[in-house]
Coordinates of C-alpha atoms in Angstrom, one line a residue:
Chain A
M1 CA 10.8 -56.8 -16.7
T2 CA 8.8 -59.4 -18.6
S3 CA 5.0 -59.5 -18.4
Q4 CA 5.3 -63.0 -17.1
A5 CA 6.9 -61.8 -13.8
P6 CA 3.9 -59.7 -12.7
K7 CA 1.6 -62.6 -13.6
A8 CA 3.6 -65.0 -11.4
A9 CA 3.7 -62.3 -8.7
V10 CA -0.1 -62.0 -8.8
V11 CA -0.5 -65.8 -8.5
L12 CA 2.0 -65.8 -5.6
L13 CA 0.3 -62.9 -4.0
I14 CA -3.1 -64.6 -4.0
I15 CA -1.7 -68.0 -2.8
S16 CA 0.4 -66.4 0.0
L17 CA -2.5 -64.2 1.2
V18 CA -4.9 -67.2 1.4
V19 CA -2.3 -69.2 3.3
S20 CA -1.5 -66.4 5.6
M21 CA -5.2 -65.8 6.3
M22 CA -5.6 -69.5 7.3
L23 CA -2.5 -69.3 9.4
S24 CA -3.6 -66.2 11.2
I25 CA -6.9 -67.9 12.2
K26 CA -5.0 -70.9 13.4
I27 CA -2.5 -68.9 15.5
H28 CA -5.3 -66.8 17.0
N29 CA -7.3 -69.9 18.0
G30 CA -4.1 -71.6 19.2
R31 CA -3.4 -68.9 21.7
D32 CA -5.0 -68.9 25.1
P33 CA -7.7 -66.2 24.9
V34 CA -7.0 -65.1 28.5
S35 CA -3.3 -64.8 27.8
V36 CA -4.0 -62.8 24.7
K37 CA -6.2 -60.5 26.7
T38 CA -3.4 -60.4 29.3
A39 CA -0.8 -59.7 26.6
K40 CA -2.7 -56.9 25.0
G41 CA -3.9 -55.2 28.1
G42 CA -6.7 -52.7 28.2
N43 CA -5.7 -49.5 26.5
S44 CA -2.3 -50.4 25.1
L45 CA -3.4 -49.7 21.6
F46 CA -0.3 -47.8 20.3
T47 CA 2.4 -49.4 22.4
A48 CA 3.6 -51.5 19.4
G49 CA 4.4 -54.6 21.5
F50 CA 6.4 -52.6 24.0
Q51 CA 3.7 -52.5 26.7
K52 CA 5.5 -54.9 29.1
A53 CA 8.8 -52.9 29.0
L54 CA 6.9 -49.7 29.3
S55 CA 5.1 -51.0 32.4
H56 CA 8.5 -51.1 34.2
F57 CA 9.1 -47.5 33.4
A58 CA 5.6 -46.6 34.5
W59 CA 6.2 -48.6 37.7
M60 CA 9.5 -46.8 38.5
R61 CA 7.8 -43.4 37.9
L62 CA 4.9 -44.4 40.2
I63 CA 7.3 -45.4 42.9
Q64 CA 9.0 -42.0 42.7
L65 CA 5.6 -40.2 42.7
R66 CA 4.4 -42.3 45.7
G67 CA 7.7 -41.7 47.5
G68 CA 7.1 -37.9 47.2
M69 CA 3.8 -38.1 48.9
D70 CA 3.8 -38.0 52.7
K71 CA 0.1 -38.6 53.0
V72 CA -2.5 -39.9 50.5
T73 CA -5.2 -37.3 50.5
P74 CA -8.4 -37.9 48.4
E75 CA -7.0 -35.6 45.6
R76 CA -3.7 -37.5 45.6
A77 CA -5.6 -40.8 45.7
D78 CA -7.3 -39.8 42.4
I79 CA -3.9 -39.3 40.8
L80 CA -2.7 -42.6 42.1
I81 CA -5.9 -44.4 40.9
K82 CA -5.2 -43.2 37.4
K83 CA -1.6 -44.2 37.5
Y84 CA -2.2 -47.6 38.9
D85 CA -5.0 -48.2 36.3
N86 CA -2.7 -47.2 33.4
L87 CA 0.1 -49.4 34.8
T88 CA -2.1 -52.4 35.1
N89 CA -3.5 -51.8 31.6
L90 CA 0.1 -52.0 30.3
D91 CA 0.8 -55.2 32.3
P92 CA -2.5 -56.8 33.6
M93 CA -0.4 -59.5 35.3
F94 CA 1.4 -57.1 37.6
A95 CA 0.3 -58.5 40.9
K96 CA 2.4 -56.2 43.1
A97 CA 1.0 -53.1 41.4
Y98 CA -2.6 -54.2 42.2
E99 CA -1.7 -55.0 45.8
D100 CA 0.3 -51.9 46.5
G101 CA -2.2 -49.8 44.7
A102 CA -5.1 -51.2 46.6
L103 CA -3.4 -50.6 49.9
D104 CA -2.3 -47.1 48.9
I105 CA -5.7 -45.9 48.0
G106 CA -7.7 -48.3 50.2
W107 CA -7.7 -45.9 53.2
T108 CA -9.1 -42.9 51.3
K109 CA -11.0 -44.5 48.4
P110 CA -11.9 -48.1 49.4
E111 CA -14.4 -48.6 46.5
K112 CA -11.8 -47.6 43.9
S113 CA -9.3 -49.8 45.6
L114 CA -11.7 -52.7 45.3
E115 CA -12.3 -51.9 41.7
L116 CA -8.5 -52.2 41.1
L117 CA -8.4 -55.5 42.8
D118 CA -11.6 -56.7 41.0
K119 CA -9.7 -56.0 37.7
A120 CA -7.0 -58.4 38.7
I121 CA -9.4 -61.1 40.1
E122 CA -11.6 -61.0 37.0
L123 CA -8.6 -61.6 34.8
G124 CA -8.3 -65.0 36.6
Q125 CA -4.6 -65.4 35.8
I126 CA -3.0 -64.2 39.0
K127 CA -3.0 -67.1 41.5
S128 CA -1.8 -65.1 44.5
W129 CA -3.9 -65.2 47.7
R130 CA -2.8 -61.7 48.5
L131 CA -5.1 -59.9 46.1
P132 CA -8.4 -61.4 47.4
F133 CA -7.2 -61.2 51.0
T134 CA -6.4 -57.5 50.6
A135 CA -9.8 -57.0 49.0
A136 CA -11.5 -58.8 51.9
F137 CA -9.5 -56.8 54.4
I138 CA -10.5 -53.5 52.7
A139 CA -14.2 -54.6 52.3
K140 CA -14.3 -55.5 56.0
M141 CA -12.3 -52.7 57.5
R142 CA -12.8 -49.7 55.3
L143 CA -16.3 -50.0 53.9
Q144 CA -19.5 -49.2 55.9
K145 CA -20.4 -52.0 58.3
D146 CA -23.5 -53.5 56.7
P147 CA -24.4 -57.1 55.7
K148 CA -23.9 -56.4 52.0
N149 CA -20.3 -55.3 52.4
L150 CA -19.7 -58.3 54.8
E151 CA -21.0 -60.6 52.0
R152 CA -18.5 -58.9 49.7
A153 CA -15.7 -59.5 52.1
I154 CA -16.7 -63.2 52.5
K155 CA -16.7 -63.6 48.7
Y156 CA -13.2 -62.3 48.5
I157 CA -11.9 -64.2 51.5
E158 CA -13.2 -67.5 50.2
L159 CA -11.1 -66.9 47.0
A160 CA -8.1 -66.2 49.2
A161 CA -8.7 -69.2 51.4
N162 CA -8.9 -71.5 48.3
A163 CA -5.7 -70.1 46.8
P164 CA -2.5 -72.2 46.9
D165 CA 0.2 -71.3 49.4
R166 CA -2.0 -69.1 51.6
P167 CA -0.9 -68.8 55.2
S168 CA -3.1 -70.1 58.0
Y169 CA -4.3 -66.7 59.1
V170 CA -6.2 -66.3 55.8
K171 CA -8.4 -69.2 56.8
R172 CA -8.8 -67.8 60.3
F173 CA -9.9 -64.5 58.9
E174 CA -12.4 -66.4 56.7
I175 CA -13.9 -68.1 59.8
S176 CA -14.0 -64.8 61.7
L177 CA -15.9 -63.2 58.8
K178 CA -18.3 -66.1 58.5
A179 CA -18.8 -66.1 62.2
E180 CA -20.3 -62.6 61.9
V181 CA -23.1 -63.8 59.6
A182 CA -23.6 -67.2 61.3
K183 CA -27.1 -67.8 62.7
D184 CA -25.8 -69.2 66.1
E185 CA -22.7 -70.2 68.0
T186 CA -23.1 -73.9 67.1
E187 CA -22.5 -72.9 63.4
V188 CA -19.4 -70.9 64.5
L189 CA -18.1 -73.9 66.5
D190 CA -18.6 -76.1 63.5
L191 CA -16.5 -73.7 61.4
W192 CA -13.6 -73.8 64.0
V193 CA -13.8 -77.6 64.3
K194 CA -13.7 -78.0 60.5
Y195 CA -10.7 -75.6 60.4
Y196 CA -9.0 -77.5 63.2
T197 CA -9.5 -80.9 61.5
G198 CA -8.5 -79.4 58.2
G199 CA -11.3 -81.3 56.5
S200 CA -10.5 -84.7 57.9
D201 CA -11.0 -86.7 61.1
R202 CA -7.3 -86.7 61.9
F203 CA -7.8 -84.8 65.2
V204 CA -9.7 -87.8 66.5
E205 CA -7.1 -90.3 65.2
M206 CA -4.2 -88.2 66.5
G207 CA -5.8 -87.2 69.8
G208 CA -5.2 -83.5 69.2
R209 CA -1.4 -84.2 69.5
G210 CA 1.2 -83.8 66.8
M211 CA -1.0 -81.8 64.5
G212 CA 0.6 -79.2 62.4
I213 CA 1.3 -81.5 59.5
G214 CA -0.4 -80.2 56.4
G215 CA -4.1 -79.2 56.3
D216 CA -4.9 -75.9 57.8
M217 CA -2.8 -76.3 60.9
E218 CA 0.5 -75.0 59.5
D219 CA 1.9 -74.1 62.9
D220 CA 1.5 -74.5 66.6
G221 CA 0.1 -70.9 66.8
S222 CA -2.8 -71.9 64.6
R223 CA -3.5 -75.0 66.6
R224 CA -3.5 -73.1 69.8
I225 CA -5.8 -70.3 68.5
A226 CA -8.2 -72.9 67.1
L227 CA -8.3 -74.8 70.3
N228 CA -8.8 -71.7 72.3
R229 CA -11.7 -70.6 70.2
I230 CA -13.3 -74.1 70.3
S231 CA -13.0 -74.1 74.1
K232 CA -14.5 -70.6 74.5
I233 CA -17.4 -71.2 72.1
S234 CA -18.1 -74.6 73.6
A235 CA -18.2 -73.1 77.1
S236 CA -20.4 -70.3 75.9
I237 CA -22.9 -72.7 74.1
I238 CA -23.1 -75.0 77.2
N239 CA -23.4 -72.2 79.7
A240 CA -26.2 -70.6 77.6
A241 CA -28.0 -74.0 77.2
Q242 CA -27.7 -74.8 80.9
T243 CA -29.1 -71.4 81.9
Q244 CA -32.0 -71.9 79.5
L245 CA -32.5 -75.4 80.9
Q246 CA -33.1 -74.0 84.4
G247 CA -36.2 -72.1 83.3
E248 CA -37.4 -74.5 80.6
K249 CA -40.5 -76.6 81.3
D250 CA -41.3 -77.9 77.8
P251 CA -39.9 -81.5 77.7
S252 CA -39.1 -81.4 73.9
K253 CA -37.2 -78.1 74.3
R254 CA -35.4 -79.5 77.4
Q255 CA -34.5 -82.6 75.4
A256 CA -33.1 -80.4 72.6
L257 CA -31.1 -78.3 75.0
E258 CA -29.7 -81.3 76.8
K259 CA -28.7 -82.8 73.4
R260 CA -26.9 -79.6 72.5
V261 CA -25.0 -79.7 75.8
S262 CA -23.9 -83.3 75.3
D263 CA -23.1 -82.8 71.6
T264 CA -20.9 -79.8 72.4
R265 CA -19.2 -81.6 75.2
K266 CA -18.5 -84.5 72.9
I267 CA -17.0 -82.2 70.2
A268 CA -14.8 -80.4 72.7
S269 CA -13.6 -83.7 74.2
Q270 CA -13.0 -85.1 70.7
V271 CA -11.0 -82.1 69.7
Y272 CA -8.7 -82.6 72.7
G273 CA -8.3 -86.3 71.8
G274 CA -10.4 -87.6 74.6
S275 CA -8.4 -85.7 77.3
R276 CA -10.3 -84.7 80.4
I277 CA -11.6 -81.1 80.0
C278 CA -12.6 -78.5 82.5
P279 CA -16.4 -78.3 82.7
K280 CA -16.3 -74.5 82.9
C281 CA -13.7 -73.3 80.4
F282 CA -13.5 -76.5 78.3
K283 CA -9.7 -76.6 78.3
P284 CA -7.8 -79.8 79.1
Y285 CA -6.2 -80.4 82.4
Q286 CA -3.3 -82.8 83.3
A287 CA -3.2 -86.0 85.3
G288 CA -3.1 -85.2 89.0
D289 CA -4.8 -81.7 88.6
R290 CA -7.5 -81.0 91.1
F291 CA -8.2 -77.6 89.9
C292 CA -8.3 -76.3 86.2
P293 CA -4.9 -74.7 85.5
N294 CA -6.8 -72.2 83.3
D295 CA -9.6 -70.9 85.5
G296 CA -9.2 -72.6 88.9
Q297 CA -12.4 -74.6 88.6
S298 CA -12.6 -77.7 90.7
V299 CA -12.1 -80.7 88.4
T300 CA -12.3 -84.5 88.8
P301 CA -8.6 -85.6 89.2
Y302 CA -7.3 -88.6 87.2
G303 CA -4.1 -90.5 86.7
I304 CA -3.5 -90.9 90.5
C305 CA -2.4 -94.3 91.8
S306 CA -5.0 -95.6 94.2
K307 CA -2.3 -97.5 96.1
C308 CA 0.5 -95.0 96.6
G309 CA -1.0 -91.7 95.4
E310 CA 1.7 -91.2 92.7
V311 CA 0.7 -89.2 89.7
T312 CA 1.3 -91.0 86.4
R313 CA 0.6 -90.3 82.8
G314 CA 0.6 -94.0 81.7
A315 CA -1.6 -96.9 82.4
F316 CA 0.5 -98.2 85.3
C317 CA 2.0 -96.4 88.3
Q318 CA 5.6 -95.6 87.8
K319 CA 6.3 -96.3 91.6
C320 CA 4.4 -99.5 92.4
S321 CA 3.2 -100.7 88.9
T322 CA -0.5 -100.7 90.0
P323 CA -2.9 -100.2 87.1
V324 CA -4.1 -96.6 87.0
A325 CA -7.5 -95.7 85.4
K326 CA -7.1 -92.9 82.7
Chain B
M1 CA 13.0 -67.8 -14.0
I2 CA 14.8 -66.0 -11.2
D3 CA 18.6 -65.6 -11.7
T4 CA 19.8 -66.3 -8.1
A5 CA 23.4 -65.2 -8.9
D6 CA 22.4 -61.6 -9.7
M7 CA 20.1 -61.5 -6.8
L8 CA 22.8 -62.8 -4.4
T9 CA 25.2 -60.1 -5.7
I10 CA 22.7 -57.4 -4.8
C11 CA 22.0 -59.0 -1.5
R12 CA 25.8 -59.2 -0.6
T13 CA 26.4 -55.6 -1.7
T14 CA 23.4 -54.4 0.4
Y15 CA 24.5 -56.1 3.7
T16 CA 28.2 -55.4 3.3
R17 CA 27.4 -51.7 2.8
V18 CA 25.3 -51.6 5.9
L19 CA 27.8 -53.7 7.9
R20 CA 30.5 -51.2 7.2
T21 CA 28.5 -48.7 9.4
K22 CA 30.4 -48.4 12.7
S23 CA 27.4 -47.0 14.5
L24 CA 25.7 -50.3 14.1
Y25 CA 28.2 -52.0 16.4
L26 CA 27.9 -49.2 18.9
L27 CA 24.2 -49.7 18.9
L28 CA 24.5 -53.4 19.6
A29 CA 27.0 -52.8 22.4
S30 CA 24.7 -50.1 23.9
V31 CA 21.8 -52.5 23.8
L32 CA 23.7 -55.1 25.8
C33 CA 24.9 -52.5 28.3
L34 CA 21.4 -51.3 28.8
V35 CA 20.1 -54.8 29.5
G36 CA 23.0 -55.5 31.9
A37 CA 22.5 -52.2 33.7
A38 CA 19.0 -53.3 34.7
H39 CA 20.8 -55.3 37.4
L40 CA 21.5 -52.0 39.2
Y41 CA 17.8 -51.1 39.3
T42 CA 16.9 -53.2 42.4
D43 CA 15.8 -50.2 44.5
L44 CA 14.2 -48.3 41.7
T45 CA 12.0 -51.2 40.7
C46 CA 11.4 -52.5 44.2
G47 CA 13.1 -55.7 43.5
R48 CA 11.8 -56.3 40.0
Q49 CA 15.1 -55.9 38.2
K50 CA 15.0 -59.5 36.8
E51 CA 11.7 -58.8 35.1
L52 CA 13.0 -55.5 33.9
M53 CA 16.0 -57.2 32.4
Y54 CA 14.0 -59.8 30.6
D55 CA 11.4 -57.3 29.3
S56 CA 13.8 -54.6 28.3
G57 CA 15.9 -57.3 26.5
A58 CA 12.8 -58.3 24.6
A59 CA 11.9 -54.7 23.8
L60 CA 15.5 -53.9 22.7
I61 CA 15.6 -56.9 20.3
T62 CA 12.5 -55.5 18.7
L63 CA 14.1 -52.1 18.5
V64 CA 17.3 -53.4 17.0
G65 CA 15.3 -55.5 14.5
L66 CA 13.1 -52.6 13.6
L67 CA 16.0 -50.2 13.0
S68 CA 17.7 -52.8 10.9
G69 CA 14.6 -53.6 8.9
L70 CA 13.8 -49.9 8.2
M71 CA 17.2 -49.6 6.5
V72 CA 15.7 -51.2 3.4
T73 CA 13.4 -48.2 2.8
F74 CA 16.4 -45.8 2.9
D75 CA 18.5 -48.1 0.8
I76 CA 16.1 -48.6 -2.1
A77 CA 15.0 -45.0 -2.1
R78 CA 18.6 -43.8 -2.1
D79 CA 19.4 -46.2 -5.1
L80 CA 16.5 -44.7 -6.9
R81 CA 17.3 -41.1 -6.1
E82 CA 21.0 -41.5 -7.0
K83 CA 20.0 -43.4 -10.2
V84 CA 22.0 -46.4 -9.0
A85 CA 19.0 -48.6 -9.6
L86 CA 18.6 -47.2 -13.1
V87 CA 22.2 -48.3 -13.9
L88 CA 21.7 -51.7 -12.4
L89 CA 18.3 -52.3 -14.1
S90 CA 19.8 -51.3 -17.5
K91 CA 21.8 -54.5 -17.3
P92 CA 20.0 -57.8 -17.9
L93 CA 18.6 -57.8 -14.4
G94 CA 14.9 -58.0 -13.6
R95 CA 13.2 -55.5 -11.2
A96 CA 12.0 -58.5 -9.1
H97 CA 15.6 -59.6 -8.8
Y98 CA 16.6 -56.2 -7.6
L99 CA 13.9 -56.0 -5.0
L100 CA 14.5 -59.5 -3.8
G101 CA 18.2 -58.9 -3.6
K102 CA 17.6 -55.8 -1.4
F103 CA 15.1 -57.7 0.7
F104 CA 17.5 -60.7 1.3
G105 CA 20.4 -58.3 2.0
V106 CA 18.5 -56.5 4.8
A107 CA 16.8 -59.7 6.0
Y108 CA 20.3 -61.1 6.4
L109 CA 21.4 -58.1 8.4
V110 CA 18.3 -58.3 10.6
T111 CA 19.0 -62.0 11.3
I112 CA 22.7 -61.3 12.2
N113 CA 21.7 -58.4 14.4
I114 CA 18.9 -60.2 16.2
A115 CA 21.1 -63.3 16.7
L116 CA 24.0 -61.2 18.1
V117 CA 21.8 -59.3 20.5
T118 CA 19.9 -62.5 21.5
V119 CA 23.2 -64.3 22.4
G120 CA 24.3 -61.3 24.4
I121 CA 21.0 -61.0 26.3
M122 CA 20.8 -64.7 26.9
A123 CA 24.3 -64.6 28.5
I124 CA 23.3 -61.6 30.7
L125 CA 20.0 -63.3 31.7
H126 CA 22.0 -66.5 32.5
W127 CA 24.2 -64.5 34.8
E128 CA 21.3 -62.8 36.5
F129 CA 18.9 -65.7 36.8
G130 CA 21.5 -68.4 37.4
G131 CA 20.2 -70.6 34.6
W132 CA 19.4 -70.4 30.9
K133 CA 16.1 -68.7 30.0
W134 CA 15.2 -70.8 27.0
D135 CA 11.9 -69.2 26.6
F136 CA 13.7 -66.0 25.5
L137 CA 14.5 -67.8 22.3
Q138 CA 10.8 -67.8 21.6
V139 CA 10.8 -64.0 22.0
A140 CA 13.8 -63.7 19.7
L141 CA 12.3 -66.1 17.1
S142 CA 8.9 -64.4 17.0
T143 CA 10.7 -61.0 16.9
W144 CA 12.8 -62.1 14.0
G145 CA 9.6 -63.2 12.1
S146 CA 8.1 -59.7 12.8
M147 CA 11.2 -58.0 11.5
I148 CA 11.2 -60.0 8.3
M149 CA 7.7 -58.8 7.8
V150 CA 8.8 -55.2 8.5
T151 CA 11.6 -55.6 5.9
A152 CA 9.1 -56.8 3.4
L153 CA 6.8 -53.9 4.2
G154 CA 9.7 -51.5 3.8
V155 CA 10.4 -53.0 0.4
L156 CA 6.8 -52.6 -0.5
F157 CA 6.6 -48.9 0.5
A158 CA 10.0 -48.1 -0.9
S159 CA 8.9 -49.5 -4.3
F160 CA 6.6 -46.5 -4.8
L161 CA 7.5 -43.9 -2.2
T162 CA 10.5 -41.8 -1.3
E163 CA 12.7 -42.5 1.8
L164 CA 10.9 -40.7 4.6
P165 CA 7.3 -41.4 3.7
A166 CA 8.3 -45.1 3.1
A167 CA 10.0 -45.4 6.5
L168 CA 7.2 -43.5 8.3
L169 CA 4.5 -45.6 6.7
T170 CA 6.3 -48.8 7.6
L171 CA 6.6 -47.6 11.2
V172 CA 2.9 -46.7 11.3
V173 CA 1.8 -50.1 9.9
F174 CA 4.1 -51.8 12.4
V175 CA 2.5 -49.8 15.3
L176 CA -1.1 -50.3 14.1
G177 CA -0.3 -54.0 13.3
H178 CA 0.0 -54.6 17.0
S179 CA -3.5 -53.3 17.6
W180 CA -5.6 -55.5 15.3
E181 CA -6.5 -57.8 18.2
F182 CA -9.7 -55.9 18.7
L183 CA -10.8 -56.7 15.2
A184 CA -10.8 -60.4 16.0
R185 CA -13.0 -59.7 19.0
T186 CA -15.6 -57.8 17.0
G187 CA -18.4 -60.1 16.0
A188 CA -18.7 -58.6 12.5
G189 CA -17.4 -60.6 9.6
I190 CA -15.6 -57.6 8.1
G191 CA -13.6 -57.2 11.3
K192 CA -12.4 -60.8 11.1
I193 CA -11.5 -60.5 7.4
L194 CA -9.5 -57.4 8.1
F195 CA -7.8 -59.2 11.0
C196 CA -6.7 -61.9 8.6
V197 CA -5.8 -59.7 5.6
L198 CA -3.9 -56.8 7.3
P199 CA -0.3 -57.3 8.4
N200 CA -0.9 -58.6 11.9
F201 CA 2.0 -58.1 14.2
C202 CA 0.1 -59.0 17.3
L203 CA 0.1 -62.6 16.1
L204 CA 3.8 -62.5 16.5
D205 CA 4.0 -60.7 19.8
F206 CA 4.5 -63.1 22.7
K207 CA 6.6 -60.7 24.9
S208 CA 3.9 -60.1 27.5
E209 CA 2.9 -63.8 27.8
L210 CA 6.5 -64.9 28.1
G211 CA 7.5 -62.0 30.4
N212 CA 4.7 -63.0 32.7
T213 CA 5.8 -66.7 32.6
I214 CA 2.4 -67.7 31.2
G215 CA 4.2 -69.8 28.6
V216 CA 3.5 -70.3 24.9
S217 CA 3.9 -73.6 23.0
W218 CA 6.7 -73.8 20.5
G219 CA 4.1 -75.0 17.9
V220 CA 2.3 -71.6 18.1
V221 CA 5.6 -69.7 17.9
L222 CA 6.7 -71.6 14.8
M223 CA 3.3 -71.2 13.2
A224 CA 3.6 -67.5 13.8
V225 CA 7.0 -67.4 12.2
V226 CA 5.7 -69.3 9.2
Y227 CA 2.8 -66.8 9.0
A228 CA 5.4 -64.0 8.9
L229 CA 7.3 -65.6 6.1
V230 CA 4.2 -66.4 4.0
Y231 CA 2.9 -62.8 4.6
S232 CA 6.3 -61.5 3.6
I233 CA 6.0 -63.4 0.3
A234 CA 2.7 -61.7 -0.3
L235 CA 4.2 -58.3 0.4
L236 CA 7.1 -59.0 -1.9
S237 CA 4.8 -60.1 -4.7
L238 CA 2.8 -56.9 -4.3
S239 CA 6.1 -54.9 -4.3
T240 CA 7.2 -56.6 -7.5
I241 CA 3.9 -55.8 -9.2
L242 CA 4.0 -52.1 -8.1
F243 CA 7.7 -51.8 -8.9
S244 CA 7.2 -53.2 -12.4
K245 CA 4.7 -50.5 -13.2
R246 CA 6.9 -47.7 -11.8
D247 CA 8.5 -45.2 -14.1
L248 CA 12.1 -45.0 -13.0
A249 CA 13.3 -42.4 -15.5

C-alpha cells in the first residue's frame, strides 16, 4: 500500500461526506413532512423500516385477541387501547384500525376512543369521512349530554360532512346536531332548506321534481326526509306564530309575526316547486284533492275543469279542452 | 492508480463463491412463496391481503438485501482469519483493490438478489392486483441503495473487526440508521449535523409512504439512491484508510 492511496482516500472521504450531507438535506426537504411523519410513526424507533409489514402482524394478532373477547369490559378496553395505539404508531395511515378501535372501545371508554380518532384526524392524511363521523357519533351518543360535548360532536361532523364521498346521512346527522344548538326553529328550517337545495337554487328551478342529481340529494330517501322535515318545521313555526298572533296587541310584534308566517309559507311553497300545500301540515296535495291526503285537513281544490268537472294536471281539460287554472 | 483487472478478479471470485451456496436459492424461493401465500390471508387480515402482500414484499426485499450485504463482513473476516488475504496482498495488489473487489463482488450479489426477488414479487403483485404496481420499483430501487450502503458499512467494520462484531455492528447501525429522523426535528444544530453525517437509512425508506399510496416522486427516490452511492464512497474511503493501517500479520 502506498502512502498516496490513503491521501487520495482522505480527499475522497471529505468530498463524498460533504456531497452526501448536501444530498441528505435536499432529500429531507424534498419529502412531504406529513408523509415522513406518517412513514416514521410514533414510537417505531427500532423497527428498521419494517414498521409497515409489522403493522400487518400486529393487526392479525389484534383480530385474534378481539375475537376471543365476548364482551369489552373496562379492563379489556384498556388492553385494546394499548394495542390499537401501538398498531397505529406502526402504521399511522391504518384507517380501519382507527375506526374499528374507536367502535370497540367507544362503548366503555368514549374519551379514549375519541383520543384514538383525534390521532388520525390530526394527521390530516386520511381523507375518509368515516373517522370524523364515528367521532361525532361517539361524542353525541356516549359522552355526557352537555353543550361542550355537543360542540365537539358538531366539530367532528362538520369534518365528515365536508369529506369527499360521504353518504347523505352524514349531512343529515350534521343538521340534526346543529338543530340541537340552534336558537329557534327558523334557523333549523334554514338548515334543512339549505340541505335540500344542496347549496343552490335548483329546487326553485326544478320545482322540487327530479332532484337527486348530485348535491346533497343523493337518493329519493334523502329528498323525502328533507321535505318531511321542512313541512313539519314550517307547520310548527306557523302554528306557533299564529297562536302568538291571537294574543299579541303590539303592532310591531304583530307585523314581525305575520312576516314570519308569510316567509315560512313562501319557503315551504318554494320547496315544493310552487305546488299547492296543505295549510296545516305543509305537505303538497294533488289536483282534485278536497282534503289533504296527509292529515285530512280541508284544502282549496285546484285543477278541476269549471265546465265538465274533470280533474286534470295540465293547463287544459283532457275531456273538453277548457283552460283550467292551476 | 487502481488496477481494475485485479479488483475485478477478486470481485468475480467473491460472488461466484457466494452464488455456489445452494441455500441462497432456497431463500429466494421461500421469499416468493411467502409473498404469494399472503393471498390466503383474506380472513386473517379482514380483507387486507393485498396490502399485506405489498408490504411483506417490500420487507422481504430488505431482508434479502440485508442478508446478502452482511455476507461481506463474514467474507473479509474469513479471508483474514484463514490468511487468504495475506497471500493475496503479498502479490502486487493494493489493500484498496482488495477491499473494493470484495465490495463490488457482494454489491453485485446484492443487485442480482434484489432484482430476482423484485421481478418475482412484481409478477405476484400483478396477479393479485390485476395490473403492474410500478411504484414497487421505487421500493426496490431505494432498498437497493440502502443495501449498497449496508455492504459498504460491512466492509468498513470488517476492515478492523472480526466476523461477528463486524456483522452485529453493521446490523446495529442499520437499525439505528432508520431512527435518525428525530435528529432532523430537533431544533439544535448538533442534531442536524448528526442527521447529515451519520449513515441515514431513513432517507432511503419509502416503504410506508408507498405502502399507504401516498406516492413519492421519482426525483426524490433517485436522489436518495445517489446519496446512498456517495455515502458508500465515503465509507469505502474510510475503510481503505483504516485497512491500510491494520497489521495483518
